[in-house]
């Protein structure tokens, strides 16, 4: 068997997240079907992460084993011809036998895009979350630094989270503005269920004065989900980068 | 009755164009339904242009008469709360009684976006046309200048076109590159059915060597649709600006 590392990008608007499920269409199922059409092989691919319904990926890595003698370039172009236009194979390489997209992942970077405007932009319908309250991105960039470091992020985890260990390391968390867009970028060694969306929601509560600007350390300390802000909706969230070699502490 | 000039932006992906029709959902119908929900008035709005299924608008002007005493700002915010996220009212003003969005339109600017890449970008699925052949935007910008001026554009009109007079004036036609995107911008006093999409398709044929770089004047002369290039698909096309005051000869 040959082992491959495949990199995707997808617009998650039309999918119920990454993971294959019985009652709704997921990206994994569409990708596995395309692999079957291309190679005739029924494989179960290993994704680097579950993404939720409506969440996007600019870089998503999966690993898979194939019998086929097809070249990596042939896999990329072949899968792209079978995949719908909202899923794209942006890279493919053959890799060592043991490589596993999830187990060997060293870290990830997410981006969350807020459209900060009273007036809707029809072209951002599925690709940003609109928040009408004027955002002070300098204030939020400062507050976001309190997330950085190794902490128990239990307060920033959906109550549906099934992880026993909720300690994660955040390498950086930056907030910047590009016109009407406010962009939250966070990198860490791992993320709990809904963690990025709750971290961003907490910053938006700080912006609106519903949570104090210096409260993040106390919320972390509390380990209490109800102290943090609302979970912001999925359409603003992008899995941006996945790291395998070294920790992305740039 | 009060007369209003309303400016919209919309992502046309989910609609069968602007004009209300019996068997498919059009932007006009959705807008008129929102007006009814807001004001209780059944109005027929006058749009500046028909746009085809899948075509977008960054600026689309309609005029309408209302009995209501609502303010222009109230119309904008009220309609936006009733409209789906892919249609936005970006401006509204009360105007003189006789103003008509189509009859008084002095000119329009369209943009056509080509994603020039072998690899799909999932986020451009509905908002650009992917063309894999490497585009020489300098060559095409030069060739596009042959469209400028007053000409009979019968050769650049769908054979389904019902206009008797096919003379139009093109003010400018520019082609530029922004990374993987090649952007065609054309302004004129009016456009025939599918005219922009055939003009762009002809330039893409010039790029691919299927039509000579200096052939546009001869194609115009021929008045023969079969001499021009293919009609490119709708998802790359944007109605960009609509002019009422003076000709946009900037």
GROMACS .gro file of C-alpha atoms in nm:
model
  500
    1UNK     CA    1   0.000   0.000   0.000
    2UNK     CA    2   0.115   0.356  -0.070
    3UNK     CA    3   0.036   0.634   0.174
    4UNK     CA    4  -0.063   0.984   0.060
    5UNK     CA    5  -0.094   1.324   0.223
    6UNK     CA    6  -0.369   1.516   0.044
    7UNK     CA    7  -0.440   1.884   0.104
    8UNK     CA    8  -0.789   2.020   0.040
    9UNK     CA    9  -0.964   2.355   0.046
   10UNK     CA   10  -1.340   2.367   0.075
   11UNK     CA   11  -1.632   2.601   0.115
   12UNK     CA   12  -1.825   2.431   0.394
   13UNK     CA   13  -2.157   2.609   0.325
   14UNK     CA   14  -2.312   2.308   0.159
   15UNK     CA   15  -2.188   2.040   0.400
   16UNK     CA   16  -2.258   1.909   0.746
   17UNK     CA   17  -1.895   1.937   0.841
   18UNK     CA   18  -1.605   1.707   0.763
   19UNK     CA   19  -1.701   1.379   0.925
   20UNK     CA   20  -1.906   1.120   0.738
   21UNK     CA   21  -2.248   1.069   0.895
   22UNK     CA   22  -2.555   0.868   0.808
   23UNK     CA   23  -2.815   1.142   0.779
   24UNK     CA   24  -2.642   1.439   0.614
   25UNK     CA   25  -2.382   1.507   0.349
   26UNK     CA   26  -2.029   1.558   0.482
   27UNK     CA   27  -1.707   1.655   0.301
   28UNK     CA   28  -1.545   1.320   0.391
   29UNK     CA   29  -1.814   1.124   0.208
   30UNK     CA   30  -1.785   1.337  -0.106
   31UNK     CA   31  -1.406   1.299  -0.107
   32UNK     CA   32  -1.419   0.922  -0.051
   33UNK     CA   33  -1.672   0.888  -0.333
   34UNK     CA   34  -1.441   1.082  -0.566
   35UNK     CA   35  -1.150   0.855  -0.470
   36UNK     CA   36  -1.364   0.552  -0.552
   37UNK     CA   37  -1.459   0.696  -0.891
   38UNK     CA   38  -1.096   0.773  -0.970
   39UNK     CA   39  -0.930   0.452  -0.844
   40UNK     CA   40  -1.203   0.196  -0.781
   41UNK     CA   41  -1.076   0.168  -0.423
   42UNK     CA   42  -1.306   0.204  -0.123
   43UNK     CA   43  -1.093   0.387   0.131
   44UNK     CA   44  -1.162   0.553   0.463
   45UNK     CA   45  -0.952   0.869   0.472
   46UNK     CA   46  -0.809   1.013   0.794
   47UNK     CA   47  -0.885   1.382   0.830
   48UNK     CA   48  -0.677   1.623   1.039
   49UNK     CA   49  -0.980   1.756   1.221
   50UNK     CA   50  -1.355   1.747   1.244
   51UNK     CA   51  -1.495   2.072   1.117
   52UNK     CA   52  -1.853   2.168   1.200
   53UNK     CA   53  -2.136   2.221   0.955
   54UNK     CA   54  -2.080   2.541   0.758
   55UNK     CA   55  -1.714   2.580   0.861
   56UNK     CA   56  -1.462   2.633   0.579
   57UNK     CA   57  -1.107   2.517   0.517
   58UNK     CA   58  -0.834   2.695   0.324
   59UNK     CA   59  -0.602   2.408   0.414
   60UNK     CA   60  -0.726   2.069   0.530
   61UNK     CA   61  -0.500   1.765   0.536
   62UNK     CA   62  -0.605   1.403   0.507
   63UNK     CA   63  -0.403   1.084   0.482
   64UNK     CA   64  -0.505   0.773   0.291
   65UNK     CA   65  -0.364   0.447   0.166
   66UNK     CA   66  -0.410   0.335  -0.193
   67UNK     CA   67  -0.314   0.028  -0.395
   68UNK     CA   68  -0.322   0.237  -0.711
   69UNK     CA   69  -0.006   0.323  -0.904
   70UNK     CA   70  -0.140   0.668  -0.988
   71UNK     CA   71   0.099   0.963  -0.940
   72UNK     CA   72   0.034   1.232  -0.675
   73UNK     CA   73  -0.029   1.484  -0.956
   74UNK     CA   74  -0.269   1.235  -1.113
   75UNK     CA   75  -0.456   1.205  -0.782
   76UNK     CA   76  -0.482   1.584  -0.754
   77UNK     CA   77  -0.610   1.646  -1.107
   78UNK     CA   78  -0.820   1.330  -1.113
   79UNK     CA   79  -0.995   1.397  -0.782
   80UNK     CA   80  -1.055   1.758  -0.883
   81UNK     CA   81  -1.235   1.644  -1.194
   82UNK     CA   82  -1.469   1.428  -0.981
   83UNK     CA   83  -1.514   1.668  -0.690
   84UNK     CA   84  -1.778   1.943  -0.694
   85UNK     CA   85  -1.658   2.303  -0.732
   86UNK     CA   86  -1.675   2.376  -0.359
   87UNK     CA   87  -1.407   2.117  -0.274
   88UNK     CA   88  -1.060   2.139  -0.428
   89UNK     CA   89  -0.747   1.927  -0.394
   90UNK     CA   90  -0.474   2.190  -0.364
   91UNK     CA   91  -0.188   1.947  -0.300
   92UNK     CA   92  -0.098   1.579  -0.293
   93UNK     CA   93   0.225   1.398  -0.204
   94UNK     CA   94   0.328   1.042  -0.135
   95UNK     CA   95   0.457   1.006   0.222
   96UNK     CA   96   0.606   0.754   0.464
   97UNK     CA   97   0.391   0.455   0.556
   98UNK     CA   98   0.308   0.565   0.909
   99UNK     CA   99   0.194   0.921   0.841
  100UNK     CA  100  -0.151   0.994   0.990
  101UNK     CA  101  -0.317   1.332   0.925
  102UNK     CA  102  -0.471   1.360   1.272
  103UNK     CA  103  -0.225   1.185   1.505
  104UNK     CA  104   0.080   1.361   1.361
  105UNK     CA  105  -0.073   1.708   1.349
  106UNK     CA  106   0.141   1.944   1.559
  107UNK     CA  107  -0.085   2.246   1.546
  108UNK     CA  108  -0.346   2.444   1.357
  109UNK     CA  109  -0.428   2.799   1.266
  110UNK     CA  110  -0.786   2.921   1.240
  111UNK     CA  111  -0.923   3.248   1.107
  112UNK     CA  112  -1.260   3.393   1.197
  113UNK     CA  113  -1.402   3.672   0.978
  114UNK     CA  114  -1.653   3.923   1.111
  115UNK     CA  115  -1.824   4.162   0.870
  116UNK     CA  116  -1.860   4.470   1.087
  117UNK     CA  117  -2.136   4.664   0.913
  118UNK     CA  118  -2.499   4.766   0.956
  119UNK     CA  119  -2.559   4.688   0.588
  120UNK     CA  120  -2.546   4.333   0.453
  121UNK     CA  121  -2.293   4.237   0.188
  122UNK     CA  122  -2.464   3.969  -0.025
  123UNK     CA  123  -2.128   3.822  -0.128
  124UNK     CA  124  -2.037   3.745   0.235
  125UNK     CA  125  -2.357   3.553   0.309
  126UNK     CA  126  -2.183   3.220   0.368
  127UNK     CA  127  -1.828   3.335   0.431
  128UNK     CA  128  -1.839   3.582   0.722
  129UNK     CA  129  -2.047   3.654   1.032
  130UNK     CA  130  -2.206   3.998   1.032
  131UNK     CA  131  -2.186   4.191   1.358
  132UNK     CA  132  -2.335   4.540   1.355
  133UNK     CA  133  -2.183   4.669   1.681
  134UNK     CA  134  -1.875   4.886   1.598
  135UNK     CA  135  -1.567   4.679   1.677
  136UNK     CA  136  -1.260   4.821   1.849
  137UNK     CA  137  -1.005   4.584   1.700
  138UNK     CA  138  -0.717   4.740   1.896
  139UNK     CA  139  -0.894   4.667   2.225
  140UNK     CA  140  -0.973   4.311   2.117
  141UNK     CA  141  -0.621   4.243   1.987
  142UNK     CA  142  -0.490   4.340   2.332
  143UNK     CA  143  -0.750   4.131   2.517
  144UNK     CA  144  -0.686   3.831   2.289
  145UNK     CA  145  -0.325   3.808   2.415
  146UNK     CA  146  -0.468   3.670   2.743
  147UNK     CA  147  -0.553   3.349   2.556
  148UNK     CA  148  -0.187   3.288   2.467
  149UNK     CA  149  -0.004   3.018   2.659
  150UNK     CA  150  -0.088   2.678   2.806
  151UNK     CA  151  -0.422   2.687   2.986
  152UNK     CA  152  -0.713   2.465   3.077
  153UNK     CA  153  -0.972   2.588   2.825
  154UNK     CA  154  -1.269   2.402   2.977
  155UNK     CA  155  -1.463   2.732   2.996
  156UNK     CA  156  -1.416   2.767   2.617
  157UNK     CA  157  -1.547   2.425   2.525
  158UNK     CA  158  -1.899   2.334   2.423
  159UNK     CA  159  -2.077   2.143   2.699
  160UNK     CA  160  -2.116   1.871   2.434
  161UNK     CA  161  -1.736   1.831   2.440
  162UNK     CA  162  -1.627   1.477   2.528
  163UNK     CA  163  -1.256   1.544   2.588
  164UNK     CA  164  -1.126   1.462   2.937
  165UNK     CA  165  -0.813   1.670   2.902
  166UNK     CA  166  -0.900   2.029   2.820
  167UNK     CA  167  -0.552   2.180   2.848
  168UNK     CA  168  -0.431   2.334   2.523
  169UNK     CA  169  -0.152   2.571   2.420
  170UNK     CA  170  -0.235   2.883   2.220
  171UNK     CA  171   0.069   3.017   2.034
  172UNK     CA  172  -0.082   3.347   1.921
  173UNK     CA  173  -0.412   3.526   1.884
  174UNK     CA  174  -0.430   3.843   1.674
  175UNK     CA  175  -0.719   4.069   1.578
  176UNK     CA  176  -0.692   4.309   1.285
  177UNK     CA  177  -0.920   4.511   1.060
  178UNK     CA  178  -0.931   4.516   0.679
  179UNK     CA  179  -1.199   4.769   0.587
  180UNK     CA  180  -1.533   4.637   0.708
  181UNK     CA  181  -1.381   4.298   0.794
  182UNK     CA  182  -1.238   4.221   1.137
  183UNK     CA  183  -1.015   3.916   1.123
  184UNK     CA  184  -0.934   3.699   1.425
  185UNK     CA  185  -0.634   3.466   1.376
  186UNK     CA  186  -0.546   3.202   1.635
  187UNK     CA  187  -0.284   2.926   1.629
  188UNK     CA  188  -0.244   2.651   1.884
  189UNK     CA  189  -0.146   2.289   1.939
  190UNK     CA  190  -0.508   2.179   1.945
  191UNK     CA  191  -0.861   2.307   1.987
  192UNK     CA  192  -1.162   2.180   2.180
  193UNK     CA  193  -1.512   2.152   2.036
  194UNK     CA  194  -1.634   2.504   1.942
  195UNK     CA  195  -1.330   2.655   2.117
  196UNK     CA  196  -1.240   2.913   1.851
  197UNK     CA  197  -1.602   3.019   1.810
  198UNK     CA  198  -1.642   3.067   2.189
  199UNK     CA  199  -1.310   3.257   2.214
  200UNK     CA  200  -1.424   3.494   1.938
  201UNK     CA  201  -1.771   3.525   2.094
  202UNK     CA  202  -1.609   3.620   2.424
  203UNK     CA  203  -1.404   3.891   2.252
  204UNK     CA  204  -1.722   4.027   2.089
  205UNK     CA  205  -1.884   4.040   2.436
  206UNK     CA  206  -1.580   4.236   2.557
  207UNK     CA  207  -1.629   4.472   2.262
  208UNK     CA  208  -1.992   4.527   2.361
  209UNK     CA  209  -1.904   4.581   2.729
  210UNK     CA  210  -2.084   4.265   2.840
  211UNK     CA  211  -1.756   4.118   2.968
  212UNK     CA  212  -1.468   4.323   3.113
  213UNK     CA  213  -1.164   4.372   2.887
  214UNK     CA  214  -0.934   4.204   3.141
  215UNK     CA  215  -1.169   3.916   3.229
  216UNK     CA  216  -1.025   3.639   3.010
  217UNK     CA  217  -0.777   3.507   3.273
  218UNK     CA  218  -1.061   3.484   3.529
  219UNK     CA  219  -1.289   3.308   3.278
  220UNK     CA  220  -1.013   3.056   3.202
  221UNK     CA  221  -0.960   3.007   3.578
  222UNK     CA  222  -1.334   2.949   3.637
  223UNK     CA  223  -1.350   2.651   3.395
  224UNK     CA  224  -1.715   2.753   3.363
  225UNK     CA  225  -1.862   2.770   3.010
  226UNK     CA  226  -2.135   3.010   3.126
  227UNK     CA  227  -1.877   3.279   3.209
  228UNK     CA  228  -1.755   3.298   2.847
  229UNK     CA  229  -1.935   3.464   2.555
  230UNK     CA  230  -2.171   3.320   2.295
  231UNK     CA  231  -2.060   3.068   2.035
  232UNK     CA  232  -2.042   3.268   1.711
  233UNK     CA  233  -2.189   3.104   1.398
  234UNK     CA  234  -1.988   2.867   1.178
  235UNK     CA  235  -1.984   3.056   0.848
  236UNK     CA  236  -1.709   3.297   0.965
  237UNK     CA  237  -1.467   3.018   1.059
  238UNK     CA  238  -1.180   2.893   0.841
  239UNK     CA  239  -0.928   2.622   0.915
  240UNK     CA  240  -0.635   2.815   0.773
  241UNK     CA  241  -0.321   2.606   0.826
  242UNK     CA  242  -0.229   2.263   0.961
  243UNK     CA  243   0.124   2.203   1.090
  244UNK     CA  244   0.313   1.874   1.092
  245UNK     CA  245   0.680   1.958   1.115
  246UNK     CA  246   0.736   2.202   1.394
  247UNK     CA  247   0.529   2.416   1.621
  248UNK     CA  248   0.419   2.733   1.440
  249UNK     CA  249   0.559   2.976   1.696
  250UNK     CA  250   0.653   3.236   1.432
  251UNK     CA  251  -4.753   5.882  -0.438
  252UNK     CA  252  -4.385   5.918  -0.348
  253UNK     CA  253  -4.116   5.796  -0.584
  254UNK     CA  254  -3.800   5.621  -0.462
  255UNK     CA  255  -3.466   5.526  -0.610
  256UNK     CA  256  -3.344   5.209  -0.439
  257UNK     CA  257  -2.995   5.065  -0.487
  258UNK     CA  258  -2.937   4.693  -0.435
  259UNK     CA  259  -2.646   4.454  -0.435
  260UNK     CA  260  -2.708   4.085  -0.484
  261UNK     CA  261  -2.539   3.754  -0.528
  262UNK     CA  262  -2.730   3.612  -0.824
  263UNK     CA  263  -2.627   3.248  -0.765
  264UNK     CA  264  -2.963   3.151  -0.621
  265UNK     CA  265  -3.185   3.338  -0.866
  266UNK     CA  266  -3.311   3.312  -1.221
  267UNK     CA  267  -3.203   3.665  -1.294
  268UNK     CA  268  -3.373   3.992  -1.212
  269UNK     CA  269  -3.705   3.972  -1.394
  270UNK     CA  270  -4.009   3.817  -1.228
  271UNK     CA  271  -4.121   3.501  -1.406
  272UNK     CA  272  -4.385   3.240  -1.345
  273UNK     CA  273  -4.172   2.927  -1.315
  274UNK     CA  274  -3.854   3.028  -1.129
  275UNK     CA  275  -3.749   3.257  -0.847
  276UNK     CA  276  -3.619   3.597  -0.960
  277UNK     CA  277  -3.468   3.884  -0.760
  278UNK     CA  278  -3.757   4.115  -0.856
  279UNK     CA  279  -4.014   3.885  -0.695
  280UNK     CA  280  -3.817   3.856  -0.372
  281UNK     CA  281  -3.776   4.234  -0.352
  282UNK     CA  282  -4.144   4.302  -0.426
  283UNK     CA  283  -4.244   4.050  -0.158
  284UNK     CA  284  -4.020   4.225   0.096
  285UNK     CA  285  -4.177   4.562   0.004
  286UNK     CA  286  -4.520   4.410   0.063
  287UNK     CA  287  -4.416   4.273   0.401
  288UNK     CA  288  -4.273   4.611   0.502
  289UNK     CA  289  -4.544   4.844   0.371
  290UNK     CA  290  -4.848   4.633   0.288
  291UNK     CA  291  -4.831   4.777  -0.066
  292UNK     CA  292  -4.827   4.559  -0.377
  293UNK     CA  293  -4.591   4.740  -0.610
  294UNK     CA  294  -4.426   4.653  -0.939
  295UNK     CA  295  -4.073   4.791  -0.923
  296UNK     CA  296  -3.886   4.916  -1.231
  297UNK     CA  297  -3.540   4.765  -1.255
  298UNK     CA  298  -3.250   4.928  -1.443
  299UNK     CA  299  -3.172   4.611  -1.634
  300UNK     CA  300  -3.256   4.249  -1.677
  301UNK     CA  301  -2.976   4.040  -1.545
  302UNK     CA  302  -2.949   3.673  -1.641
  303UNK     CA  303  -2.969   3.375  -1.409
  304UNK     CA  304  -2.656   3.356  -1.195
  305UNK     CA  305  -2.536   3.710  -1.278
  306UNK     CA  306  -2.448   3.933  -0.981
  307UNK     CA  307  -2.492   4.301  -0.907
  308UNK     CA  308  -2.274   4.522  -0.693
  309UNK     CA  309  -2.501   4.813  -0.783
  310UNK     CA  310  -2.851   4.765  -0.919
  311UNK     CA  311  -3.101   5.052  -0.926
  312UNK     CA  312  -3.478   5.023  -0.917
  313UNK     CA  313  -3.749   5.286  -0.895
  314UNK     CA  314  -4.084   5.241  -0.723
  315UNK     CA  315  -4.381   5.443  -0.607
  316UNK     CA  316  -4.518   5.405  -0.255
  317UNK     CA  317  -4.811   5.553  -0.061
  318UNK     CA  318  -4.625   5.489   0.265
  319UNK     CA  319  -4.485   5.774   0.477
  320UNK     CA  320  -4.179   5.565   0.567
  321UNK     CA  321  -3.840   5.741   0.543
  322UNK     CA  322  -3.577   5.632   0.287
  323UNK     CA  323  -3.357   5.505   0.574
  324UNK     CA  324  -3.659   5.316   0.709
  325UNK     CA  325  -3.709   5.154   0.368
  326UNK     CA  326  -3.343   5.051   0.354
  327UNK     CA  327  -3.327   4.897   0.701
  328UNK     CA  328  -3.680   4.758   0.685
  329UNK     CA  329  -3.631   4.587   0.348
  330UNK     CA  330  -3.296   4.449   0.459
  331UNK     CA  331  -3.461   4.283   0.756
  332UNK     CA  332  -3.710   4.109   0.523
  333UNK     CA  333  -3.469   4.028   0.240
  334UNK     CA  334  -3.253   3.712   0.241
  335UNK     CA  335  -2.880   3.754   0.303
  336UNK     CA  336  -2.794   3.737  -0.067
  337UNK     CA  337  -2.986   4.056  -0.151
  338UNK     CA  338  -2.901   4.385   0.023
  339UNK     CA  339  -3.043   4.735  -0.006
  340UNK     CA  340  -2.730   4.949  -0.008
  341UNK     CA  341  -2.903   5.284  -0.069
  342UNK     CA  342  -3.245   5.448  -0.086
  343UNK     CA  343  -3.351   5.804  -0.164
  344UNK     CA  344  -3.675   5.981  -0.244
  345UNK     CA  345  -3.664   6.129  -0.593
  346UNK     CA  346  -3.866   6.339  -0.839
  347UNK     CA  347  -4.197   6.195  -0.954
  348UNK     CA  348  -4.088   6.105  -1.308
  349UNK     CA  349  -3.767   5.917  -1.230
  350UNK     CA  350  -3.758   5.571  -1.393
  351UNK     CA  351  -3.466   5.336  -1.322
  352UNK     CA  352  -3.453   5.194  -1.676
  353UNK     CA  353  -3.562   5.481  -1.902
  354UNK     CA  354  -3.335   5.736  -1.735
  355UNK     CA  355  -3.029   5.514  -1.715
  356UNK     CA  356  -2.742   5.683  -1.906
  357UNK     CA  357  -2.493   5.400  -1.890
  358UNK     CA  358  -2.364   5.095  -1.706
  359UNK     CA  359  -2.038   4.939  -1.606
  360UNK     CA  360  -1.993   4.562  -1.593
  361UNK     CA  361  -1.710   4.356  -1.455
  362UNK     CA  362  -1.630   3.999  -1.555
  363UNK     CA  363  -1.400   3.793  -1.331
  364UNK     CA  364  -1.199   3.501  -1.467
  365UNK     CA  365  -1.012   3.275  -1.225
  366UNK     CA  366  -0.707   3.185  -1.430
  367UNK     CA  367  -0.584   2.867  -1.263
  368UNK     CA  368  -0.556   2.493  -1.319
  369UNK     CA  369  -0.665   2.435  -0.959
  370UNK     CA  370  -1.018   2.515  -0.839
  371UNK     CA  371  -1.071   2.771  -0.565
  372UNK     CA  372  -1.380   2.650  -0.373
  373UNK     CA  373  -1.460   3.005  -0.259
  374UNK     CA  374  -1.496   3.124  -0.620
  375UNK     CA  375  -1.745   2.855  -0.719
  376UNK     CA  376  -2.034   3.098  -0.783
  377UNK     CA  377  -1.844   3.424  -0.823
  378UNK     CA  378  -1.589   3.373  -1.103
  379UNK     CA  379  -1.544   3.168  -1.420
  380UNK     CA  380  -1.242   2.940  -1.415
  381UNK     CA  381  -1.033   2.935  -1.729
  382UNK     CA  382  -0.724   2.718  -1.719
  383UNK     CA  383  -0.548   2.852  -2.031
  384UNK     CA  384  -0.279   3.105  -1.922
  385UNK     CA  385  -0.413   3.453  -1.994
  386UNK     CA  386  -0.202   3.731  -2.144
  387UNK     CA  387  -0.389   4.024  -1.991
  388UNK     CA  388  -0.168   4.281  -2.166
  389UNK     CA  389  -0.258   4.136  -2.507
  390UNK     CA  390  -0.627   4.128  -2.418
  391UNK     CA  391  -0.629   4.479  -2.273
  392UNK     CA  392  -0.490   4.602  -2.605
  393UNK     CA  393  -0.738   4.400  -2.814
  394UNK     CA  394  -1.029   4.516  -2.595
  395UNK     CA  395  -0.973   4.876  -2.704
  396UNK     CA  396  -1.119   4.780  -3.043
  397UNK     CA  397  -1.460   4.756  -2.874
  398UNK     CA  398  -1.449   5.123  -2.770
  399UNK     CA  399  -1.667   5.367  -2.964
  400UNK     CA  400  -2.008   5.360  -3.130
  401UNK     CA  401  -2.059   5.039  -3.325
  402UNK     CA  402  -2.331   4.804  -3.440
  403UNK     CA  403  -2.276   4.515  -3.199
  404UNK     CA  404  -2.511   4.269  -3.371
  405UNK     CA  405  -2.228   4.012  -3.386
  406UNK     CA  406  -2.202   4.034  -3.005
  407UNK     CA  407  -2.567   3.975  -2.933
  408UNK     CA  408  -2.735   3.644  -2.854
  409UNK     CA  409  -2.942   3.522  -3.147
  410UNK     CA  410  -3.231   3.530  -2.897
  411UNK     CA  411  -3.192   3.909  -2.886
  412UNK     CA  412  -3.511   4.093  -2.981
  413UNK     CA  413  -3.365   4.443  -3.019
  414UNK     CA  414  -3.402   4.603  -3.363
  415UNK     CA  415  -3.136   4.865  -3.304
  416UNK     CA  416  -2.807   4.701  -3.214
  417UNK     CA  417  -2.587   5.012  -3.216
  418UNK     CA  418  -2.428   5.085  -2.878
  419UNK     CA  419  -2.144   5.303  -2.753
  420UNK     CA  420  -1.868   5.150  -2.544
  421UNK     CA  421  -1.684   5.412  -2.338
  422UNK     CA  422  -1.399   5.191  -2.219
  423UNK     CA  423  -1.293   4.829  -2.192
  424UNK     CA  424  -0.998   4.738  -1.968
  425UNK     CA  425  -0.840   4.405  -1.879
  426UNK     CA  426  -0.614   4.369  -1.574
  427UNK     CA  427  -0.476   4.095  -1.352
  428UNK     CA  428  -0.493   4.067  -0.972
  429UNK     CA  429  -0.305   3.749  -0.885
  430UNK     CA  430  -0.499   3.453  -1.027
  431UNK     CA  431  -0.793   3.676  -1.120
  432UNK     CA  432  -0.821   3.846  -1.459
  433UNK     CA  433  -1.074   4.127  -1.445
  434UNK     CA  434  -1.253   4.264  -1.752
  435UNK     CA  435  -1.423   4.603  -1.698
  436UNK     CA  436  -1.649   4.754  -1.962
  437UNK     CA  437  -1.865   5.066  -1.955
  438UNK     CA  438  -2.113   5.177  -2.219
  439UNK     CA  439  -2.444   5.348  -2.283
  440UNK     CA  440  -2.625   5.016  -2.313
  441UNK     CA  441  -2.571   4.647  -2.369
  442UNK     CA  442  -2.745   4.388  -2.582
  443UNK     CA  443  -2.853   4.045  -2.459
  444UNK     CA  444  -2.538   3.849  -2.355
  445UNK     CA  445  -2.319   4.122  -2.509
  446UNK     CA  446  -2.063   4.146  -2.227
  447UNK     CA  447  -2.035   3.768  -2.201
  448UNK     CA  448  -1.978   3.735  -2.578
  449UNK     CA  449  -1.723   4.021  -2.577
  450UNK     CA  450  -1.528   3.850  -2.298
  451UNK     CA  451  -1.561   3.510  -2.468
  452UNK     CA  452  -1.419   3.662  -2.787
  453UNK     CA  453  -1.119   3.800  -2.594
  454UNK     CA  454  -1.061   3.454  -2.442
  455UNK     CA  455  -1.063   3.308  -2.795
  456UNK     CA  456  -0.803   3.570  -2.893
  457UNK     CA  457  -0.597   3.460  -2.590
  458UNK     CA  458  -0.613   3.099  -2.705
  459UNK     CA  459  -0.523   3.187  -3.065
  460UNK     CA  460  -0.864   3.083  -3.198
  461UNK     CA  461  -0.933   3.438  -3.317
  462UNK     CA  462  -0.666   3.684  -3.437
  463UNK     CA  463  -0.569   3.960  -3.193
  464UNK     CA  464  -0.673   4.231  -3.442
  465UNK     CA  465  -0.997   4.066  -3.556
  466UNK     CA  466  -1.250   4.254  -3.341
  467UNK     CA  467  -1.314   4.535  -3.595
  468UNK     CA  468  -1.381   4.271  -3.866
  469UNK     CA  469  -1.614   4.076  -3.635
  470UNK     CA  470  -1.807   4.395  -3.556
  471UNK     CA  471  -1.825   4.469  -3.928
  472UNK     CA  472  -1.956   4.121  -4.009
  473UNK     CA  473  -2.263   4.157  -3.782
  474UNK     CA  474  -2.238   3.777  -3.766
  475UNK     CA  475  -2.270   3.615  -3.420
  476UNK     CA  476  -2.086   3.303  -3.541
  477UNK     CA  477  -1.765   3.505  -3.598
  478UNK     CA  478  -1.740   3.603  -3.230
  479UNK     CA  479  -1.631   3.382  -2.939
  480UNK     CA  480  -1.833   3.170  -2.699
  481UNK     CA  481  -2.069   3.319  -2.445
  482UNK     CA  482  -1.886   3.282  -2.113
  483UNK     CA  483  -2.093   3.159  -1.815
  484UNK     CA  484  -2.295   3.395  -1.596
  485UNK     CA  485  -2.128   3.347  -1.257
  486UNK     CA  486  -1.830   3.570  -1.350
  487UNK     CA  487  -2.048   3.869  -1.445
  488UNK     CA  488  -2.122   4.166  -1.217
  489UNK     CA  489  -2.332   4.471  -1.290
  490UNK     CA  490  -2.092   4.712  -1.124
  491UNK     CA  491  -2.228   5.065  -1.169
  492UNK     CA  492  -2.537   5.230  -1.313
  493UNK     CA  493  -2.515   5.593  -1.426
  494UNK     CA  494  -2.799   5.847  -1.431
  495UNK     CA  495  -2.637   6.189  -1.430
  496UNK     CA  496  -2.374   6.203  -1.695
  497UNK     CA  497  -2.192   5.969  -1.925
  498UNK     CA  498  -1.914   5.788  -1.737
  499UNK     CA  499  -1.636   5.885  -1.975
  500UNK     CA  500  -1.376   5.910  -1.695
   0.00000   0.00000   0.00000
